[in-house]
Tab-separated table of C-alpha atoms in Angstrom:
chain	number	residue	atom	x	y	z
R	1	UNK	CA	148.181	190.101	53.016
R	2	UNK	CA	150.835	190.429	50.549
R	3	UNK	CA	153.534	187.574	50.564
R	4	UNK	CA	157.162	188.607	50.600
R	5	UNK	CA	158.432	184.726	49.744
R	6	UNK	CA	158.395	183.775	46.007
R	7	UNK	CA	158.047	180.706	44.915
R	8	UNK	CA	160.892	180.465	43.126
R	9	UNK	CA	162.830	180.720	46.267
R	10	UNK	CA	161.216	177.920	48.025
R	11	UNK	CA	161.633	175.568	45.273
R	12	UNK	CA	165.484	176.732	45.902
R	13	UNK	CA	165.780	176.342	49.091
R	14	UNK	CA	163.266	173.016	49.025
R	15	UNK	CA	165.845	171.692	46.483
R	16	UNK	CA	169.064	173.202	48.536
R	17	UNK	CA	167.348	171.318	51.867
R	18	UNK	CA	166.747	168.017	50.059
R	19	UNK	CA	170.686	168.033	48.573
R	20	UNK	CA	171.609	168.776	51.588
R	21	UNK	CA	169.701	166.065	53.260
R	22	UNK	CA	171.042	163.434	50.330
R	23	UNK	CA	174.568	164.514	50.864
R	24	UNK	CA	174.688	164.120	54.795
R	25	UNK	CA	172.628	160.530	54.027
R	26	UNK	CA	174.880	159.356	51.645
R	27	UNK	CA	178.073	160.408	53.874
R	28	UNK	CA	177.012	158.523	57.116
R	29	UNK	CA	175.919	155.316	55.105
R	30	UNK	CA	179.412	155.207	53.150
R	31	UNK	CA	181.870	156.509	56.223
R	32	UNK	CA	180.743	153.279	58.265
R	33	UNK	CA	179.069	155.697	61.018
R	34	UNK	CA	176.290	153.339	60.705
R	35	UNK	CA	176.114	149.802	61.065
R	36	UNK	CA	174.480	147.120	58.853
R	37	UNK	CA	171.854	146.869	61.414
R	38	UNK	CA	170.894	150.919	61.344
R	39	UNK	CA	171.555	150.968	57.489
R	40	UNK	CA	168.646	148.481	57.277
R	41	UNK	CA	166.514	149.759	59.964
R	42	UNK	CA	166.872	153.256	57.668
R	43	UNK	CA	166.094	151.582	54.515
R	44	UNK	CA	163.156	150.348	55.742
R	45	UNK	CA	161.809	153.403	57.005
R	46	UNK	CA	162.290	155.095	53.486
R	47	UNK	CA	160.629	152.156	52.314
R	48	UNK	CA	157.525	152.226	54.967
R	49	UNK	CA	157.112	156.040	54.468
R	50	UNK	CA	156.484	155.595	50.704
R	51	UNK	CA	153.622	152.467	51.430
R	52	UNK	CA	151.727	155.266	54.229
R	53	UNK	CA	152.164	157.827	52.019
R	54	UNK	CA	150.965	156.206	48.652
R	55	UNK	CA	147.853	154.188	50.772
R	56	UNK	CA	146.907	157.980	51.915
R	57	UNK	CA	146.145	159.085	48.504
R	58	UNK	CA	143.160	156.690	48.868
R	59	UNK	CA	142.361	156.631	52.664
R	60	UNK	CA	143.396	160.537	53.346
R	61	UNK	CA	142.366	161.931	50.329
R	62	UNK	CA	140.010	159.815	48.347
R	63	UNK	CA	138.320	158.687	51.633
R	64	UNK	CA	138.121	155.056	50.801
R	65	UNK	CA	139.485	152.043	52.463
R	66	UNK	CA	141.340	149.624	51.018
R	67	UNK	CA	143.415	146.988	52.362
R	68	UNK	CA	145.607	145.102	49.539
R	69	UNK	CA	148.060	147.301	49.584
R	70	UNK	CA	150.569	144.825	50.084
R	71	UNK	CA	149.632	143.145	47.071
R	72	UNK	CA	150.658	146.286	44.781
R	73	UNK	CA	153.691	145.986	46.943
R	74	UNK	CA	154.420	142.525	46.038
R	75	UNK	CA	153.687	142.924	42.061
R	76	UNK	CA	156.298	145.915	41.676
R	77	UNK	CA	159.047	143.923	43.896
R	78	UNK	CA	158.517	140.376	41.815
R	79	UNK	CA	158.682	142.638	38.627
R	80	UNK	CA	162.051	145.016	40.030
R	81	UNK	CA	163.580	141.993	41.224
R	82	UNK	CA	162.863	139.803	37.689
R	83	UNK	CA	163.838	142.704	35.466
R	84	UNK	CA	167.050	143.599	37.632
R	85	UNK	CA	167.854	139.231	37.490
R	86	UNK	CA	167.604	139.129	33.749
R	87	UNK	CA	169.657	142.133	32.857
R	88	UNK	CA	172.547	142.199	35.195
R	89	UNK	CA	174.374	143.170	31.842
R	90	UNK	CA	173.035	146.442	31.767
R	91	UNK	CA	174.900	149.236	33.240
R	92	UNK	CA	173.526	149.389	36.895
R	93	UNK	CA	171.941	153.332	37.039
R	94	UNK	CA	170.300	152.367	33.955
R	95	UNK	CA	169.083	149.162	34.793
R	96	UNK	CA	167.555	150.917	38.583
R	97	UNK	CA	165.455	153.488	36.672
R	98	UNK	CA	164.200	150.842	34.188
R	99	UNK	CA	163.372	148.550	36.974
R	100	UNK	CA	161.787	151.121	39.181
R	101	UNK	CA	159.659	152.502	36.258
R	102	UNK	CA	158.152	149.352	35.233
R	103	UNK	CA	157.625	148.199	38.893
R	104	UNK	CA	155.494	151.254	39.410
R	105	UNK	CA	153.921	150.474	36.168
R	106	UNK	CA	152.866	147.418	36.416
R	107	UNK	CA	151.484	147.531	40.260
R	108	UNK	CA	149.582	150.588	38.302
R	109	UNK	CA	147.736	148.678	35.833
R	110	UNK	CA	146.735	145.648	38.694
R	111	UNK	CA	145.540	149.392	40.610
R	112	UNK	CA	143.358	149.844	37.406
R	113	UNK	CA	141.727	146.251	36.942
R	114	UNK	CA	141.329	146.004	40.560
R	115	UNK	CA	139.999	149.644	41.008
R	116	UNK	CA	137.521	149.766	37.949
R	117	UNK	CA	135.494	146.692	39.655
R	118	UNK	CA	136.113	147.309	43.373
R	119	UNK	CA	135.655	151.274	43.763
R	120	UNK	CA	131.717	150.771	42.642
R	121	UNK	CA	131.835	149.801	46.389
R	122	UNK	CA	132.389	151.681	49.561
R	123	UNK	CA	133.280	151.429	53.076
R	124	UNK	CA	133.634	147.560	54.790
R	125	UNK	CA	132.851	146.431	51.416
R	126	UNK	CA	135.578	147.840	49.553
R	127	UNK	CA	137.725	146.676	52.160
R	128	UNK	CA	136.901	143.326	51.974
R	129	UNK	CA	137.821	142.914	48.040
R	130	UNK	CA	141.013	144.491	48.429
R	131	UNK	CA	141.857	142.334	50.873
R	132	UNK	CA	140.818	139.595	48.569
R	133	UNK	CA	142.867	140.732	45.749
R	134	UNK	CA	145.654	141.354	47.724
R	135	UNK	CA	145.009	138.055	48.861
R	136	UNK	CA	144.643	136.487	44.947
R	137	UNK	CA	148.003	138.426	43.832
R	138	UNK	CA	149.936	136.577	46.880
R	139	UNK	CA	148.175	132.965	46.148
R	140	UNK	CA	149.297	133.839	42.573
R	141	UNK	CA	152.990	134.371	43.613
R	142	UNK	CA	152.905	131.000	45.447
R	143	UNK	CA	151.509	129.345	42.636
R	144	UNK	CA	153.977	130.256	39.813
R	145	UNK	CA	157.308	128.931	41.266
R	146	UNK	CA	158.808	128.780	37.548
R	147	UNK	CA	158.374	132.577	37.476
R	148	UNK	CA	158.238	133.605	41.280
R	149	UNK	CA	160.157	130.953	42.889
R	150	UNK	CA	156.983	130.028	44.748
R	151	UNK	CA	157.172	129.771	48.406
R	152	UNK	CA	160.672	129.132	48.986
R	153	UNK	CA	161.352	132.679	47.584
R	154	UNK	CA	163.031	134.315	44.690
R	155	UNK	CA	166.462	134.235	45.844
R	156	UNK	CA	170.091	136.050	44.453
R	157	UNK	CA	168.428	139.702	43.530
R	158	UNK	CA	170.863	141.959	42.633
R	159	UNK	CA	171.132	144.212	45.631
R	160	UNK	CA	171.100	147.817	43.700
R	161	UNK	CA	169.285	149.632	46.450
R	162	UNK	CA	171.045	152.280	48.832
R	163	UNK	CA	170.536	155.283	50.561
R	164	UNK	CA	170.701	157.583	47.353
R	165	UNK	CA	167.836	155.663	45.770
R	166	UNK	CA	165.602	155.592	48.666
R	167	UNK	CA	166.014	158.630	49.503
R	168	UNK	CA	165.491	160.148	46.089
R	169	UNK	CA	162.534	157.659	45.573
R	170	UNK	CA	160.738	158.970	48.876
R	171	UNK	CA	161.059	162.184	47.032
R	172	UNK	CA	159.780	162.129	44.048
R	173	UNK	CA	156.814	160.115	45.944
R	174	UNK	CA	155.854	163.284	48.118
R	175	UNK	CA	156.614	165.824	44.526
R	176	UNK	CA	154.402	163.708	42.403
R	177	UNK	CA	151.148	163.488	45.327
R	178	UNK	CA	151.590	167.148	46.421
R	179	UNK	CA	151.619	168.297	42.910
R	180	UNK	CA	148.711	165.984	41.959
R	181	UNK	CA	146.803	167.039	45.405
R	182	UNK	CA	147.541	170.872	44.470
R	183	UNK	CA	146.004	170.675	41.152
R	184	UNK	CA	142.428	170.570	39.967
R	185	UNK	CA	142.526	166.775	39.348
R	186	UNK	CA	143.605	166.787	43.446
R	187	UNK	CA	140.680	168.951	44.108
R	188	UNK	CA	138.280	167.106	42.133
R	189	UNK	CA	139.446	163.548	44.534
R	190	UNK	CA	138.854	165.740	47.438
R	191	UNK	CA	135.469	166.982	46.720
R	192	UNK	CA	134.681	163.089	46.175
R	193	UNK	CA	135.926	162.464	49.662
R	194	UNK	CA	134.184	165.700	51.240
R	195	UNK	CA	130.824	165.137	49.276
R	196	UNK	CA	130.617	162.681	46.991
R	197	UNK	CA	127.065	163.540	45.749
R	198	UNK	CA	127.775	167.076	45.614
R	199	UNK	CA	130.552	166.011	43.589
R	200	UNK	CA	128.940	164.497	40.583
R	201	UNK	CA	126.193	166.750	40.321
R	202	UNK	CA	128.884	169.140	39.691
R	203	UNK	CA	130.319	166.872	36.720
R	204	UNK	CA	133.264	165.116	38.358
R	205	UNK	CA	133.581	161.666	36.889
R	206	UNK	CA	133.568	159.446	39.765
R	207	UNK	CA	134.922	156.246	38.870
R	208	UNK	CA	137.676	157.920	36.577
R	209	UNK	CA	139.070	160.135	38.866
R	210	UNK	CA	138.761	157.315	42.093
R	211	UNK	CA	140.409	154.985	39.196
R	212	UNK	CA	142.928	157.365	38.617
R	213	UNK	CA	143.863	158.062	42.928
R	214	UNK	CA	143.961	154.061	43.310
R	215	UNK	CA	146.300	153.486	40.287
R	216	UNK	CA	148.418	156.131	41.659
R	217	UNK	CA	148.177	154.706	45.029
R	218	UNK	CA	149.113	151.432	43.470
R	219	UNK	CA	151.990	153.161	41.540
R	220	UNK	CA	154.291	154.089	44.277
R	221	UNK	CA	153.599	150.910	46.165
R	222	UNK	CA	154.977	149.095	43.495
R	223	UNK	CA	158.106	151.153	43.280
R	224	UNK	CA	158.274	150.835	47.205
R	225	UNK	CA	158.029	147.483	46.707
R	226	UNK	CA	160.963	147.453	44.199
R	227	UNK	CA	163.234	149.053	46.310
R	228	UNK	CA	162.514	146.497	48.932
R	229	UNK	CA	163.483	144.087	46.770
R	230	UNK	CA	166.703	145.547	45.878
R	231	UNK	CA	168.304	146.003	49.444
R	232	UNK	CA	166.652	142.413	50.756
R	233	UNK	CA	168.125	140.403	48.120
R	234	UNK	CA	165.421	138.022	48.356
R	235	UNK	CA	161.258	137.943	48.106
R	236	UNK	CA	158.708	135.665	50.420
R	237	UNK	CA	155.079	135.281	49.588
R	238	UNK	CA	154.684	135.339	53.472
R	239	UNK	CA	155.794	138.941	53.347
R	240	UNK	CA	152.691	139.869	51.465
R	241	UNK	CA	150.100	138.669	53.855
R	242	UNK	CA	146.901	140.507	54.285
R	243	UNK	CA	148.815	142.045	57.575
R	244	UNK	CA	151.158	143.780	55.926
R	245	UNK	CA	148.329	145.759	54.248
R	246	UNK	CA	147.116	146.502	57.835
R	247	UNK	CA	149.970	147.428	59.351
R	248	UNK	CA	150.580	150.257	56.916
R	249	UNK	CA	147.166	151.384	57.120
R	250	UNK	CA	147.924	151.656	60.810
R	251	UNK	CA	150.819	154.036	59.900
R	252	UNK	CA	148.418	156.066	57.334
R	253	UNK	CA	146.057	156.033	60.164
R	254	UNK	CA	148.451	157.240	63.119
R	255	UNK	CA	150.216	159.812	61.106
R	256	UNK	CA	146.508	161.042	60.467
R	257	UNK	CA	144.805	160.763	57.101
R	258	UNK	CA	145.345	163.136	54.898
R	259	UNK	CA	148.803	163.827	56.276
R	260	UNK	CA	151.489	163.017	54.361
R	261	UNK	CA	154.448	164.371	56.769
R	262	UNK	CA	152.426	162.444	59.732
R	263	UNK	CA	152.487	159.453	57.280
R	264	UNK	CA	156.272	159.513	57.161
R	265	UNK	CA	156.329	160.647	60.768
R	266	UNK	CA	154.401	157.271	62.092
R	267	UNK	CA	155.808	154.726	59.576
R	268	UNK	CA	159.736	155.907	60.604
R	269	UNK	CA	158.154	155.645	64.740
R	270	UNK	CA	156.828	152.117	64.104
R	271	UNK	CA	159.025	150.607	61.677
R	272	UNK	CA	162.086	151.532	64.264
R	273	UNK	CA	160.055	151.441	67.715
R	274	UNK	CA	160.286	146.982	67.189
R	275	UNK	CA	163.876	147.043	66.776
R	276	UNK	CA	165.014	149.686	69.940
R	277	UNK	CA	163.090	147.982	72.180
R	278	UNK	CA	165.045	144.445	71.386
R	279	UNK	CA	165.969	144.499	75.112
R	280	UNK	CA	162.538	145.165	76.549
R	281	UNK	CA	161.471	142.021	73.824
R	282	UNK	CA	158.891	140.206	76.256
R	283	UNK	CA	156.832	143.525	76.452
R	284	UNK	CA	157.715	144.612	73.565
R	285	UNK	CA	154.310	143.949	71.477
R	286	UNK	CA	152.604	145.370	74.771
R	287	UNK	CA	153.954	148.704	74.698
R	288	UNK	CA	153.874	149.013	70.684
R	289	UNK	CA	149.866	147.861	71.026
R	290	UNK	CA	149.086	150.226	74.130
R	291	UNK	CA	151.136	153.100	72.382
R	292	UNK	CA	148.366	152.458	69.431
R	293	UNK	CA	145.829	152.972	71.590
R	294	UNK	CA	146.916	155.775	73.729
R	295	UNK	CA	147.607	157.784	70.381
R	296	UNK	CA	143.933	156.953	69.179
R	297	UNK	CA	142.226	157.520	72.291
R	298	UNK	CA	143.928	161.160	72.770
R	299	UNK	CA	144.516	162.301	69.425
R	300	UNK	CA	141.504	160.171	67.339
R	301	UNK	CA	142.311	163.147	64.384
R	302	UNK	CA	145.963	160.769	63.975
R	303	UNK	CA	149.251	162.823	64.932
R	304	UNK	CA	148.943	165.735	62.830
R	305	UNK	CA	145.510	165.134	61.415
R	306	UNK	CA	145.360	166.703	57.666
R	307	UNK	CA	148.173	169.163	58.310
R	308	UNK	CA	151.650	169.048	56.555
R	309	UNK	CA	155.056	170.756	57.023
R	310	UNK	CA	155.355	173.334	54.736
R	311	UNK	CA	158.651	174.829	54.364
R	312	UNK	CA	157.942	177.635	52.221
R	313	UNK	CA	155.094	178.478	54.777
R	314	UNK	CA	157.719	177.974	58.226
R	315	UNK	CA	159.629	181.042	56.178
R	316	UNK	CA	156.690	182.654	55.519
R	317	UNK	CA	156.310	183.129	58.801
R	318	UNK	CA	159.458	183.648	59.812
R	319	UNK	CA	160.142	186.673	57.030
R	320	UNK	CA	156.607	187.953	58.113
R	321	UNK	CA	155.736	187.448	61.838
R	322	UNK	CA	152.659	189.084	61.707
R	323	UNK	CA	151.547	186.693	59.125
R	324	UNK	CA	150.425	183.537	61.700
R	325	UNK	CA	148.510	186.427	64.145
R	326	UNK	CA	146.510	187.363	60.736
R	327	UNK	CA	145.903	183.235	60.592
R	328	UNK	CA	144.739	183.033	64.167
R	329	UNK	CA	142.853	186.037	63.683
R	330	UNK	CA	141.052	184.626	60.834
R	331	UNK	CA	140.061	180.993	62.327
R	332	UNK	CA	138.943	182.705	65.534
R	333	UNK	CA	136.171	184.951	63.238
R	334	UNK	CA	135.623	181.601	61.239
């Protein structure tokens, strides 16, 4: 069936819906509609929904397991939070994009020294050394007080983070994966999930191109962890802990693998459900735990499984009703 919507005009209206989005953002956090409270609770969600959906490049779409996450995390907000410390001369937009960048960067290359060794393994053994690196990188932090401040923290960061930067973070996050995932080096890490076998008999490089999903997994963690850094004003090592890793794999998990809308979805739902349910705080960890396992038991697949909102596809449909009757049409011969 021919399609009427050009892709042109959903990168427009994408664009138009995301300016939009920025603009409204930015006017609640700066007319005081929110309190300190919600501005950090929102903050933190951004920040959250850029851990799921960078650890579902590897869990989603590689199909590997790894739990250091946290660790990536923790080497892009130390390196943010020392760049942004020793040049508080620098003009401050300037200084944010320089920070961020090399954040990203250098979580990256830990991605690629820990990746290269690590993803000749699979399943409970690749989890294990992650967790051990992500273990090593926080032991590390603890022991280098002269560069880290050690356990006591690294204290007076300059507090460059906002909505703006978040948001826009967040953003390029989801660009850079979708465009990755839509392209033939996305295809070639989801043949490696589907089949790996299959897939190197048919000449995918293996280790380069699991390399390559882990370092870019690693990537946005470290910029995540960056803009942590930048709104907290202050870095534990007890932050970092290996479960920190698992609670964002629980959001990766939720939101269903593979998912990066149900990624963002879960991570915003479990970052906020703790701090709403302040009066219910006895029960609190009871109904977060037995919402866990009511969402596992009924929907195993994680909320929406491997499907994402598309908004070129919602006008799709919209422009051309009988387009989603062809779709049914087509799954029910399948």
């Amino acid at each position: 069936m021919k399609k009427t919507w050009k892709t042109p005009w959903a990168y427009l209206t994408n664009t138009l819906l995301l300016a939009g989005l920025l603009l409204l953002g930015t006017a609640l956090f700066t007319g005081g509609v929110f309190n300190r409270t919600t501005r950090t609770l929102i903050l933190l969600c951004g920040v959250y929904s850029m851990l799921a959906v960078s650890l579902n490049v590897c869990t989603g779409y590689l199909g590997q397991l790894p739990l250091g996450h946290a660790g990536f995390m923790a080497v892009g907000a130390y390196t943010g939070a020392l760049f942004w410390k020793a040049t508080l001369a620098w003009p401050q937009p300037l200084a944010i994009a320089v920070g961020l960048l090399l954040a990203g960067l250098a979580a990256a290359l830990f991605g690629v020294i820990i990746g290269i060794p690590a993803l000749r393994l699979k399943g409970d053994y690749l989890a294990i050394i992650t967790l051990g690196f992500g273990e090593i990188i926080r032991i590390a932090i603890i022991n280098l007080p002269s560069v880290t401040g050690g356990t006591p923290g690294l204290l007076s960061i300059p507090k460059y983070t906002n909505f703006p930067i978040t948001f826009l973070s967040l953003v390029a996050c989801c660009f850079v994966i979708h465009n990755v995932m839509h392209s033939r080096h996305g295809r070639a890490i989801l043949s490696i999930r589907d089949n790996e076998i299959a897939a190197d008999c048919c000449g995918i490089h293996l280790t380069a191109y699991k390399v390559f999903a882990f370092a870019m997994s690693a990537f946005f963690a470290g910029v995540a962890g960056a803009v942590y850094a930048g709104f907290q004003g202050s870095l534990f090592p007890k932050f970092f802990d290996f479960m920190a890793s698992i609670n964002i794999l629980v959001m990766v998990v939720l939101g269903g693998m593979g998912s990066m809308t149900g990624s963002i979805i879960a991570a915003t739902v479990l970052t906020a459900l703790p701090s709403l349910m302040q009066t219910l705080s006895s029960y609190r960890m009871l109904i977060y735990s037995l919402l866990l396992i009511a969402v596992m038991i009924f929907k195993p697949s994680g909320l929406l499984g491997r499907r994402d909102f598309s908004m070129t596809a919602l006008i799709e449909r919209l422009m051309n009703p009988g387009l989603r009757k062809a779709e049914k049409e087509a799954e029910r011969h399948d």
